Amino acid sequence: MIIDGKKISEEILEKIKLKVLSIKKNRNIVPGLAVIMVGDDPASRIYVNNKKKACSKVGVYSREYFLPGGISEEDLLKLISELNRDQNIHGILVQLPLPSHINENAVIEAICPEKDVDCFHPFNMGKLLTGNANILPCTPAGIIAALEHEKIDISSKHCVVVGRSNIVGKPISLLLLQKNATVTICHSKTLNLEDVCRRADILICAVGKANFISKEMVKNNAVVIDVGINRLPNGKICGDVDFDNVKFIASYITPVPGGVGPLTVSMLINNVLECFGKLVEKI
Ligand code: GUN
């Protein structure tokens, strides 16, 4: 069974659109998102444009900043500080990765936690760790949305997460744990990776390496969630999983493109509305 992330995402965006309409009617304001991109990484540009398109689809105000790769950290922090005070902006997203001369942590920590739609700020990460999250990080939230949409039970399942990034691996492990899964986190120094992966009821891969998960690493009827987005030399986009072979073994599998990616975007827009709700409550 192939999980159609695009379709699930469209359903979620349709619901969000109605909420935005009602906010507009009742309050005469719209939620707003600022997206900052530094440099000209082609993949990041595609992601930023997808976020912009989703905003306009549901009626969320969006503003994009395409900044030169050579911008100083000071100037970037100044822009974030302005956006923190901007009444029309309820969510701020700085597309990662940033150029190496900019301290990523300093940038993330400069975003006011109430506008941190990525849930990357240490305050929000801490809330997530303790099970008190106001919002969830977008890609992990998208994975949970896909599992819930397909009514896949998480409780008591053995979930193996390959990759330990702050964006995906660590937070999805926490969310699965909160849903009573037994979680194993694997990384580049894990021994016998193949054996560990083959024990997974739910296998989640986020390493950014094309065809990293072969059919030999997947148990019969496992659920396989592919978070990777890789570009092959021929220009084609593919995930971390050898989809063409693993699809015959898995009970459910997410494709790339059209799997987790669109769900990440709809979760982001959902987070903009969450942040908006909290911010206007305060006024
Ligand atoms: N780079 C890759 N994924 C993400 C994401 O979810 N948010 C941001 N800000 N940057 C990313």
Short mmCIF file of C-alpha atoms and ligand atoms in Angstrom, two decimals:
data_model
loop_
_atom_site.label_atom_id
_atom_site.label_comp_id
_atom_site.label_asym_id
_atom_site.label_seq_id
_atom_site.Cartn_x
_atom_site.Cartn_y
_atom_site.Cartn_z
CA MET A 1 0.00 0.00 0.00
CA ILE A 2 1.53 3.29 -1.08
CA ILE A 3 0.78 6.18 1.29
CA ASP A 4 -0.34 9.15 -0.82
CA GLY A 5 1.18 12.05 1.14
CA LYS A 6 0.10 14.56 -1.46
CA LYS A 7 -3.56 13.62 -1.17
CA ILE A 8 -3.51 13.54 2.65
CA SER A 9 -1.77 16.91 2.64
CA GLU A 10 -4.41 18.39 0.32
CA GLU A 11 -7.16 17.20 2.65
CA ILE A 12 -5.41 18.86 5.61
CA LEU A 13 -4.86 22.10 3.66
CA GLU A 14 -8.53 22.15 2.67
CA LYS A 15 -9.51 22.13 6.38
CA ILE A 16 -6.94 24.83 7.15
CA LYS A 17 -8.34 26.98 4.33
CA LEU A 18 -11.77 26.97 5.99
CA LYS A 19 -10.21 27.95 9.35
CA VAL A 20 -8.34 30.86 7.72
CA LEU A 21 -11.57 32.04 6.07
CA SER A 22 -13.34 32.01 9.42
CA ILE A 23 -10.46 33.87 11.16
CA LYS A 24 -10.55 36.48 8.39
CA LYS A 25 -14.32 36.91 8.71
CA ASN A 26 -14.39 37.08 12.51
CA ARG A 27 -11.24 39.05 13.24
CA ASN A 28 -10.40 40.77 9.96
CA ILE A 29 -6.76 39.60 10.15
CA VAL A 30 -4.91 36.71 8.54
CA PRO A 31 -2.11 34.52 9.92
CA GLY A 32 1.28 35.46 8.43
CA LEU A 33 4.49 33.53 7.80
CA ALA A 34 7.97 34.90 7.04
CA VAL A 35 10.38 32.53 5.32
CA ILE A 36 14.07 33.41 5.17
CA MET A 37 16.46 31.72 2.81
CA VAL A 38 20.18 32.49 2.74
CA GLY A 39 22.23 31.66 -0.38
CA ASP A 40 21.05 29.88 -3.49
CA ASP A 41 20.85 26.16 -2.72
CA PRO A 42 18.50 24.87 -5.47
CA ALA A 43 16.81 22.29 -3.20
CA SER A 44 16.13 24.90 -0.49
CA ARG A 45 14.66 27.21 -3.12
CA ILE A 46 12.20 24.50 -4.17
CA TYR A 47 11.19 23.88 -0.53
CA VAL A 48 10.71 27.60 0.10
CA ASN A 49 8.59 27.96 -3.04
CA ASN A 50 6.45 24.99 -1.99
CA LYS A 51 5.84 26.65 1.39
CA LYS A 52 4.88 29.90 -0.35
CA LYS A 53 2.47 28.07 -2.70
CA ALA A 54 0.79 26.29 0.22
CA CYS A 55 0.31 29.61 2.05
CA SER A 56 -1.36 31.23 -0.94
CA LYS A 57 -3.55 28.15 -1.46
CA VAL A 58 -5.07 28.46 2.03
CA GLY A 59 -5.07 32.27 2.30
CA VAL A 60 -2.17 32.61 4.76
CA TYR A 61 -0.12 35.78 4.24
CA SER A 62 3.51 34.97 3.39
CA ARG A 63 6.65 36.99 2.89
CA GLU A 64 9.86 35.49 1.53
CA TYR A 65 13.36 36.87 2.04
CA PHE A 66 15.98 35.55 -0.39
CA LEU A 67 19.21 36.82 1.15
CA PRO A 68 22.69 36.65 -0.42
CA GLY A 69 24.96 33.82 0.81
CA GLY A 70 27.48 36.37 2.02
CA ILE A 71 25.10 38.16 4.42
CA SER A 72 26.57 38.66 7.90
CA GLU A 73 25.17 36.87 10.93
CA GLU A 74 24.54 40.28 12.48
CA ASP A 75 22.33 41.41 9.57
CA LEU A 76 20.40 38.16 9.65
CA LEU A 77 19.83 38.47 13.40
CA LYS A 78 18.66 42.06 12.86
CA LEU A 79 16.03 40.90 10.35
CA ILE A 80 14.81 38.19 12.75
CA SER A 81 14.54 40.76 15.52
CA GLU A 82 12.39 42.99 13.24
CA LEU A 83 10.16 40.03 12.34
CA ASN A 84 9.79 39.12 16.02
CA ARG A 85 8.19 42.56 16.51
CA ASP A 86 6.16 42.54 13.25
CA GLN A 87 2.43 42.32 14.09
CA ASN A 88 1.57 40.85 10.68
CA ILE A 89 3.96 37.93 11.10
CA HIS A 90 3.00 35.03 13.38
CA GLY A 91 5.52 32.46 12.18
CA ILE A 92 9.21 32.79 11.26
CA LEU A 93 11.09 30.08 9.42
CA VAL A 94 14.78 30.18 8.51
CA GLN A 95 15.46 27.54 5.89
CA LEU A 96 18.37 25.28 6.86
CA PRO A 97 21.17 24.62 6.17
CA LEU A 98 22.79 28.05 6.52
CA PRO A 99 26.21 29.00 5.10
CA SER A 100 29.07 27.86 7.38
CA HIS A 101 30.03 31.39 8.54
CA ILE A 102 26.64 31.75 10.25
CA ASN A 103 26.02 30.11 13.64
CA GLU A 104 22.84 28.10 13.12
CA ASN A 105 22.12 27.82 16.85
CA ALA A 106 22.40 31.59 17.35
CA VAL A 107 19.91 32.14 14.52
CA ILE A 108 17.41 29.58 15.82
CA GLU A 109 17.65 31.01 19.34
CA ALA A 110 17.01 34.53 18.02
CA ILE A 111 13.53 33.56 16.79
CA CYS A 112 10.96 34.32 19.45
CA PRO A 113 9.70 30.88 20.63
CA GLU A 114 6.06 31.93 20.08
CA LYS A 115 6.82 32.43 16.35
CA ASP A 116 9.04 29.36 15.97
CA VAL A 117 6.88 27.41 13.50
CA ASP A 118 9.65 24.83 12.96
CA CYS A 119 9.78 23.97 16.69
CA PHE A 120 13.59 24.25 16.49
CA HIS A 121 14.08 26.71 19.39
CA PRO A 122 15.58 25.02 22.50
CA PHE A 123 12.55 26.20 24.52
CA ASN A 124 10.15 24.40 22.16
CA MET A 125 12.47 21.38 21.86
CA GLY A 126 12.50 21.19 25.66
CA LYS A 127 8.70 21.29 25.75
CA LEU A 128 8.66 18.47 23.20
CA LEU A 129 11.10 16.42 25.28
CA THR A 130 8.95 16.74 28.39
CA GLY A 131 5.74 15.94 26.53
CA ASN A 132 4.33 19.49 26.85
CA ALA A 133 4.76 20.70 23.26
CA ASN A 134 2.67 23.63 22.03
CA ILE A 135 3.54 22.75 18.44
CA LEU A 136 5.29 19.80 16.83
CA PRO A 137 8.20 19.93 14.39
CA CYS A 138 6.84 19.76 10.84
CA THR A 139 8.39 16.61 9.36
CA PRO A 140 7.87 14.43 12.48
CA ALA A 141 4.29 15.75 12.72
CA GLY A 142 3.82 14.85 9.03
CA ILE A 143 5.02 11.29 9.67
CA ILE A 144 2.59 10.87 12.58
CA ALA A 145 -0.22 12.33 10.42
CA ALA A 146 0.53 9.74 7.70
CA LEU A 147 0.52 6.85 10.21
CA GLU A 148 -2.69 8.07 11.83
CA HIS A 149 -4.39 8.64 8.47
CA GLU A 150 -3.69 5.00 7.54
CA LYS A 151 -4.81 3.90 11.05
CA ILE A 152 -1.44 2.26 11.68
CA ASP A 153 -1.05 1.42 15.38
CA ILE A 154 2.10 2.81 16.97
CA SER A 155 1.64 1.59 20.55
CA SER A 156 3.92 -1.38 21.44
CA LYS A 157 5.44 -1.41 17.94
CA HIS A 158 9.19 -1.57 17.43
CA CYS A 159 10.08 1.60 15.55
CA VAL A 160 13.57 1.92 14.10
CA VAL A 161 14.64 5.45 13.19
CA VAL A 162 17.69 5.73 10.94
CA GLY A 163 19.28 9.18 11.34
CA ARG A 164 19.67 11.33 14.47
CA SER A 165 19.23 14.89 13.21
CA ASN A 166 17.57 17.62 15.28
CA ILE A 167 15.08 18.16 12.42
CA VAL A 168 13.84 14.58 12.03
CA GLY A 169 15.58 11.68 13.80
CA LYS A 170 15.57 12.94 17.39
CA PRO A 171 12.09 14.54 17.44
CA ILE A 172 10.31 11.69 15.61
CA SER A 173 11.87 9.27 18.11
CA LEU A 174 10.39 11.32 20.97
CA LEU A 175 6.94 11.44 19.38
CA LEU A 176 6.91 7.69 18.77
CA LEU A 177 8.03 7.09 22.35
CA GLN A 178 5.18 9.32 23.59
CA LYS A 179 2.86 7.09 21.59
CA ASN A 180 4.19 4.04 23.47
CA ALA A 181 6.42 2.60 20.76
CA THR A 182 9.71 0.89 21.55
CA VAL A 183 12.19 3.05 19.70
CA THR A 184 15.68 2.28 18.40
CA ILE A 185 17.70 5.16 16.96
CA CYS A 186 20.40 4.22 14.44
CA HIS A 187 23.18 6.39 13.02
CA SER A 188 26.45 6.24 11.09
CA LYS A 189 28.27 4.41 13.91
CA THR A 190 25.54 1.79 14.51
CA LEU A 191 26.81 -1.78 14.20
CA ASN A 192 24.83 -4.40 12.28
CA LEU A 193 22.45 -1.79 10.87
CA GLU A 194 20.89 -4.31 8.53
CA ASP A 195 19.90 -6.61 11.41
CA VAL A 196 18.52 -3.75 13.50
CA CYS A 197 16.43 -2.41 10.61
CA ARG A 198 15.09 -5.88 9.83
CA ARG A 199 13.58 -6.02 13.32
CA ALA A 200 11.47 -2.90 12.72
CA ASP A 201 7.67 -2.98 12.57
CA ILE A 202 7.90 0.67 11.52
CA LEU A 203 11.11 1.76 9.78
CA ILE A 204 11.78 5.48 9.36
CA CYS A 205 14.76 6.60 7.34
CA ALA A 206 16.14 10.15 7.27
CA VAL A 207 19.78 10.05 6.23
CA GLY A 208 19.84 11.73 2.80
CA LYS A 209 21.42 8.85 0.86
CA ALA A 210 19.74 7.47 -2.25
CA ASN A 211 18.72 3.78 -2.04
CA PHE A 212 20.28 3.43 1.43
CA ILE A 213 17.57 1.03 2.63
CA SER A 214 17.62 -2.15 0.55
CA LYS A 215 14.98 -4.88 0.58
CA GLU A 216 17.30 -7.03 2.73
CA MET A 217 16.92 -4.46 5.54
CA VAL A 218 13.13 -4.64 5.69
CA LYS A 219 10.97 -7.19 7.50
CA ASN A 220 7.97 -8.63 5.68
CA ASN A 221 4.92 -6.37 6.11
CA ALA A 222 6.87 -3.59 7.84
CA VAL A 223 5.71 0.01 7.49
CA VAL A 224 8.41 2.04 5.71
CA ILE A 225 8.55 5.83 5.97
CA ASP A 226 11.05 7.50 3.66
CA VAL A 227 12.08 11.02 4.69
CA GLY A 228 15.02 11.39 2.29
CA ILE A 229 14.99 13.72 -0.70
CA ASN A 230 17.97 13.01 -2.96
CA ARG A 231 18.76 14.07 -6.49
CA LEU A 232 20.26 11.39 -8.74
CA PRO A 233 22.90 12.26 -11.40
CA ASN A 234 20.12 12.00 -14.03
CA GLY A 235 18.20 14.77 -12.22
CA LYS A 236 15.49 12.47 -10.84
CA ILE A 237 14.41 12.87 -7.21
CA CYS A 238 14.42 9.80 -5.00
CA GLY A 239 14.28 8.94 -1.31
CA ASP A 240 16.54 6.95 1.03
CA VAL A 241 14.68 3.71 0.34
CA ASP A 242 15.06 1.43 -2.68
CA PHE A 243 11.36 1.96 -3.37
CA ASP A 244 11.05 -0.29 -6.46
CA ASN A 245 12.15 -3.37 -4.51
CA VAL A 246 11.03 -2.53 -0.95
CA LYS A 247 7.42 -1.82 -2.06
CA PHE A 248 6.90 -5.58 -2.58
CA ILE A 249 7.92 -6.35 1.03
CA ALA A 250 6.41 -3.46 3.01
CA SER A 251 2.76 -3.37 4.08
CA TYR A 252 2.82 0.44 3.73
CA ILE A 253 5.45 2.67 2.14
CA THR A 254 5.75 6.39 1.43
CA PRO A 255 6.95 7.39 -2.05
CA VAL A 256 9.42 10.17 -2.87
CA PRO A 257 8.28 12.57 -4.16
CA GLY A 258 4.68 12.69 -2.93
CA GLY A 259 5.11 11.13 0.52
CA VAL A 260 6.42 12.88 3.62
CA GLY A 261 7.41 16.10 1.77
CA PRO A 262 3.89 17.47 1.14
CA LEU A 263 2.85 16.49 4.69
CA THR A 264 5.75 18.52 6.12
CA VAL A 265 4.40 21.57 4.29
CA SER A 266 0.83 21.13 5.53
CA MET A 267 2.07 20.66 9.12
CA LEU A 268 4.02 23.90 8.77
CA ILE A 269 0.89 25.80 7.75
CA ASN A 270 -0.95 24.18 10.64
CA ASN A 271 1.81 25.45 12.97
CA VAL A 272 1.42 28.98 11.58
CA LEU A 273 -2.24 28.85 12.63
CA GLU A 274 -1.31 27.44 16.06
CA CYS A 275 1.22 30.24 16.64
CA PHE A 276 -1.29 32.81 15.36
CA GLY A 277 -3.91 31.50 17.79
CA LYS A 278 -1.56 31.76 20.79
CA LEU A 279 -0.30 35.22 19.80
CA VAL A 280 -3.71 36.80 19.25
CA GLU A 281 -4.99 35.26 22.49
CA LYS A 282 -2.40 37.40 24.24
CA ILE A 283 -3.51 40.70 22.67
N1 GUN B 1 15.70 22.17 6.00
C1 GUN B 1 15.28 20.90 5.78
N2 GUN B 1 14.09 20.69 6.40
C2 GUN B 1 13.78 21.84 7.02
C3 GUN B 1 12.68 22.23 7.82
O1 GUN B 1 11.74 21.47 8.12
N3 GUN B 1 12.70 23.51 8.28
C4 GUN B 1 13.73 24.37 7.98
N4 GUN B 1 13.68 25.60 8.49
N5 GUN B 1 14.77 24.02 7.25
C5 GUN B 1 14.79 22.77 6.77
#
